[in-house]
Amino acid sequence: MEPPRMSPMVEPLSWMLGTWLSEPPGAGTFPTLQPFRYLEEAHISHVGQPMLNFSFSAFHPDTRKPMHRECGFIRLQPDTNKVAFVSAQNTGIVEVEEGEVNGQELCIASHSIARISFAKEPHVEQITRKFRLNSEGKLEQTVSMATTTQPLTQHLHVTYKKVTP
C-alpha cells in the first residue's frame, strides 16, 4: 500500500515531518524544580488529511524510565500562515496553542488550557513553544511556561536529530 499523499494544506510544515531523537539530551528547568535532563522521541507524521499528527515521549536519560508524553495535531488555517496546535498530555493537561509558521520556524502560544480536576498544583496557566529547523538540519523545540505561582519562564529546550523521514 502506498503512503498517503500529503495534503497541500500542510506543506508549509513539511520540514517538521519525521521521527526525531534528542541529541544531546534535552534540558529542563523551572524556578520550582531542580534542573533536569531528558531524552525525547518526537514523531511527526501525516495520513493525507489537512493536519499533522504528533507524539512526544520523554524518558529519563539514565534509567530510561518514561517521563512526559503528549500527542495531538497541528493544523493550518487555510490560505494563511496561522497554526493551531492541539495537545493532550499524560499530566492531565489538554491545550490549544495558536501562532504562525514563518519559513522553518513555528511560534505558538496557549489559547486555552484545561486540566483534570485532580491535577497537582501549581497549575499551568500559559505555554509558549518555538520549533525551528536549524542550519544543521536539526529540529529545536523551546517551551516556556507560567503557573499560578511563577511568571512565564523558559522550561525546556531540546535539539532533535532526524532518524527517519
mmCIF file of C-alpha atoms in Angstrom:
data_model
loop_
_atom_site.group_PDB
_atom_site.id
_atom_site.type_symbol
_atom_site.label_atom_id
_atom_site.label_comp_id
_atom_site.label_asym_id
_atom_site.label_seq_id
_atom_site.Cartn_x
_atom_site.Cartn_y
_atom_site.Cartn_z
ATOM 1 C CA MET A 1 0.000 0.000 0.000
ATOM 2 C CA GLU A 2 1.349 3.403 -0.997
ATOM 3 C CA PRO A 3 1.769 6.023 1.698
ATOM 4 C CA PRO A 4 -0.899 8.739 1.566
ATOM 5 C CA ARG A 5 -0.150 11.884 -0.368
ATOM 6 C CA MET A 6 0.455 14.879 1.894
ATOM 7 C CA SER A 7 -2.324 17.442 1.862
ATOM 8 C CA PRO A 8 -1.096 20.649 0.216
ATOM 9 C CA MET A 9 -2.678 22.462 3.172
ATOM 10 C CA VAL A 10 0.176 21.336 5.482
ATOM 11 C CA GLU A 11 3.044 21.736 3.008
ATOM 12 C CA PRO A 12 4.392 24.777 4.932
ATOM 13 C CA LEU A 13 5.010 22.414 7.880
ATOM 14 C CA SER A 14 6.632 19.582 5.889
ATOM 15 C CA TRP A 15 10.051 20.426 7.396
ATOM 16 C CA MET A 16 8.758 19.022 10.713
ATOM 17 C CA LEU A 17 7.911 15.548 9.353
ATOM 18 C CA GLY A 18 9.818 12.514 10.568
ATOM 19 C CA THR A 19 10.972 10.723 13.673
ATOM 20 C CA TRP A 20 13.411 12.777 15.712
ATOM 21 C CA LEU A 21 15.566 11.813 18.705
ATOM 22 C CA SER A 22 17.026 14.260 21.188
ATOM 23 C CA GLU A 23 20.748 14.731 20.685
ATOM 24 C CA PRO A 24 22.146 15.749 23.151
ATOM 25 C CA PRO A 25 19.592 15.153 25.943
ATOM 26 C CA GLY A 26 17.099 17.967 26.459
ATOM 27 C CA ALA A 27 17.432 20.353 29.389
ATOM 28 C CA GLY A 28 14.622 21.295 31.743
ATOM 29 C CA THR A 29 14.495 23.971 34.387
ATOM 30 C CA PHE A 30 11.897 25.974 36.285
ATOM 31 C CA PRO A 31 12.106 28.042 39.487
ATOM 32 C CA THR A 32 10.207 25.364 41.461
ATOM 33 C CA LEU A 33 12.177 22.379 40.057
ATOM 34 C CA GLN A 34 15.718 21.067 40.173
ATOM 35 C CA PRO A 35 17.301 21.294 36.692
ATOM 36 C CA PHE A 36 16.964 18.006 34.809
ATOM 37 C CA ARG A 37 17.929 16.283 31.563
ATOM 38 C CA TYR A 38 15.741 14.066 29.420
ATOM 39 C CA LEU A 39 15.741 12.029 26.242
ATOM 40 C CA GLU A 40 12.843 12.539 23.862
ATOM 41 C CA GLU A 41 11.488 10.959 20.727
ATOM 42 C CA ALA A 42 9.307 13.159 18.552
ATOM 43 C CA HIS A 43 7.217 11.572 15.837
ATOM 44 C CA ILE A 44 5.516 13.960 13.397
ATOM 45 C CA SER A 45 3.533 12.435 10.550
ATOM 46 C CA HIS A 46 0.515 12.813 8.293
ATOM 47 C CA VAL A 47 -2.134 10.474 6.950
ATOM 48 C CA GLY A 48 -3.173 12.605 3.986
ATOM 49 C CA GLN A 49 -5.558 14.810 5.976
ATOM 50 C CA PRO A 50 -5.011 18.587 6.219
ATOM 51 C CA MET A 51 -3.117 18.271 9.517
ATOM 52 C CA LEU A 52 -0.011 16.746 11.031
ATOM 53 C CA ASN A 53 -0.120 14.183 13.847
ATOM 54 C CA PHE A 54 2.485 14.318 16.593
ATOM 55 C CA SER A 55 3.655 12.469 19.676
ATOM 56 C CA PHE A 56 6.446 13.388 22.065
ATOM 57 C CA SER A 57 7.755 10.770 24.509
ATOM 58 C CA ALA A 58 10.328 11.790 27.118
ATOM 59 C CA PHE A 59 12.482 9.363 29.116
ATOM 60 C CA HIS A 60 14.976 9.653 31.955
ATOM 61 C CA PRO A 61 18.448 9.665 30.322
ATOM 62 C CA ASP A 62 19.952 7.128 32.756
ATOM 63 C CA THR A 63 17.112 4.798 33.725
ATOM 64 C CA ARG A 64 15.047 5.139 30.504
ATOM 65 C CA LYS A 65 12.002 5.431 32.791
ATOM 66 C CA PRO A 66 9.095 7.142 30.966
ATOM 67 C CA MET A 67 8.601 10.766 31.955
ATOM 68 C CA HIS A 68 6.359 13.054 29.910
ATOM 69 C CA ARG A 69 4.108 12.131 26.984
ATOM 70 C CA GLU A 70 1.901 14.220 24.771
ATOM 71 C CA CYS A 71 0.172 13.757 21.472
ATOM 72 C CA GLY A 72 -2.079 15.719 19.188
ATOM 73 C CA PHE A 73 -2.477 17.551 15.918
ATOM 74 C CA ILE A 74 -1.106 20.584 14.104
ATOM 75 C CA ARG A 75 -3.427 22.388 11.693
ATOM 76 C CA LEU A 76 -3.016 25.369 9.409
ATOM 77 C CA GLN A 77 -5.819 27.854 8.801
ATOM 78 C CA PRO A 78 -6.439 27.662 5.023
ATOM 79 C CA ASP A 79 -4.634 30.253 2.907
ATOM 80 C CA THR A 80 -2.743 31.721 5.883
ATOM 81 C CA ASN A 81 0.351 31.022 7.957
ATOM 82 C CA LYS A 82 -1.784 30.715 11.120
ATOM 83 C CA VAL A 83 -1.321 27.440 13.003
ATOM 84 C CA ALA A 84 -3.253 25.610 15.718
ATOM 85 C CA PHE A 85 -1.508 23.010 17.909
ATOM 86 C CA VAL A 86 -3.818 20.731 19.930
ATOM 87 C CA SER A 87 -2.160 18.619 22.642
ATOM 88 C CA ALA A 88 -3.216 16.077 25.275
ATOM 89 C CA GLN A 89 -0.612 15.306 27.948
ATOM 90 C CA ASN A 90 -0.193 12.449 30.426
ATOM 91 C CA THR A 91 -0.145 15.056 33.216
ATOM 92 C CA GLY A 92 -3.864 15.650 32.645
ATOM 93 C CA ILE A 93 -3.469 18.873 30.672
ATOM 94 C CA VAL A 94 -5.191 19.494 27.348
ATOM 95 C CA GLU A 95 -4.241 22.615 25.484
ATOM 96 C CA VAL A 96 -4.750 24.584 22.316
ATOM 97 C CA GLU A 97 -1.871 26.768 21.199
ATOM 98 C CA GLU A 98 -2.027 29.117 18.242
ATOM 99 C CA GLY A 99 0.562 31.088 16.315
ATOM 100 C CA GLU A 100 2.306 31.297 12.977
ATOM 101 C CA VAL A 101 4.705 29.395 10.776
ATOM 102 C CA ASN A 102 7.317 31.521 9.036
ATOM 103 C CA GLY A 103 9.675 29.527 6.848
ATOM 104 C CA GLN A 104 11.176 26.816 9.030
ATOM 105 C CA GLU A 105 10.069 28.294 12.333
ATOM 106 C CA LEU A 106 6.797 27.776 14.187
ATOM 107 C CA CYS A 107 5.945 30.029 17.154
ATOM 108 C CA ILE A 108 2.804 29.275 19.162
ATOM 109 C CA ALA A 109 1.274 30.324 22.473
ATOM 110 C CA SER A 110 -1.513 28.871 24.563
ATOM 111 C CA HIS A 111 -5.006 29.924 23.601
ATOM 112 C CA SER A 112 -6.763 27.687 26.121
ATOM 113 C CA ILE A 113 -5.650 25.193 28.766
ATOM 114 C CA ALA A 114 -7.846 22.646 30.548
ATOM 115 C CA ARG A 115 -6.849 20.133 33.194
ATOM 116 C CA ILE A 116 -8.236 17.177 35.069
ATOM 117 C CA SER A 117 -9.969 18.096 38.339
ATOM 118 C CA PHE A 118 -7.245 16.494 40.472
ATOM 119 C CA ALA A 119 -4.219 17.964 38.657
ATOM 120 C CA LYS A 120 -1.468 18.852 41.090
ATOM 121 C CA GLU A 121 -0.693 22.454 41.853
ATOM 122 C CA PRO A 122 0.677 24.844 40.880
ATOM 123 C CA HIS A 123 -1.484 24.808 37.754
ATOM 124 C CA VAL A 124 -0.087 25.639 34.335
ATOM 125 C CA GLU A 125 -1.645 28.883 33.103
ATOM 126 C CA GLN A 126 0.325 29.679 29.934
ATOM 127 C CA ILE A 127 2.630 27.868 27.490
ATOM 128 C CA THR A 128 4.662 29.116 24.550
ATOM 129 C CA ARG A 129 6.650 26.981 22.127
ATOM 130 C CA LYS A 130 9.034 27.588 19.332
ATOM 131 C CA PHE A 131 10.048 24.921 16.841
ATOM 132 C CA ARG A 132 12.724 25.650 14.283
ATOM 133 C CA LEU A 133 14.836 23.727 11.835
ATOM 134 C CA ASN A 134 18.393 24.920 12.413
ATOM 135 C CA SER A 135 21.166 25.297 9.822
ATOM 136 C CA GLU A 136 22.422 21.758 10.632
ATOM 137 C CA GLY A 137 19.044 20.226 9.743
ATOM 138 C CA LYS A 138 18.201 19.578 13.390
ATOM 139 C CA LEU A 139 14.812 20.374 14.903
ATOM 140 C CA GLU A 140 14.847 22.523 18.034
ATOM 141 C CA GLN A 141 11.985 22.997 20.473
ATOM 142 C CA THR A 142 11.883 25.579 23.262
ATOM 143 C CA VAL A 143 8.977 25.559 25.726
ATOM 144 C CA SER A 144 8.223 28.322 28.221
ATOM 145 C CA MET A 145 5.591 28.029 30.938
ATOM 146 C CA ALA A 146 3.749 30.147 33.508
ATOM 147 C CA THR A 147 1.972 28.661 36.517
ATOM 148 C CA THR A 148 -0.261 30.028 39.240
ATOM 149 C CA THR A 149 2.919 30.789 41.222
ATOM 150 C CA GLN A 150 5.538 31.617 38.554
ATOM 151 C CA PRO A 151 5.646 34.042 35.598
ATOM 152 C CA LEU A 152 6.385 32.896 32.055
ATOM 153 C CA THR A 153 9.842 31.265 32.197
ATOM 154 C CA GLN A 154 11.765 29.006 29.836
ATOM 155 C CA HIS A 155 11.090 25.427 30.943
ATOM 156 C CA LEU A 156 12.505 23.101 28.257
ATOM 157 C CA HIS A 157 14.967 23.165 25.390
ATOM 158 C CA VAL A 158 15.712 20.179 23.204
ATOM 159 C CA THR A 159 17.507 19.615 19.903
ATOM 160 C CA TYR A 160 16.495 16.592 17.824
ATOM 161 C CA LYS A 161 18.362 14.698 15.133
ATOM 162 C CA LYS A 162 16.176 13.216 12.385
ATOM 163 C CA VAL A 163 16.292 9.407 12.333
ATOM 164 C CA THR A 164 13.565 8.624 9.774
ATOM 165 C CA PRO A 165 11.965 10.703 7.011
#
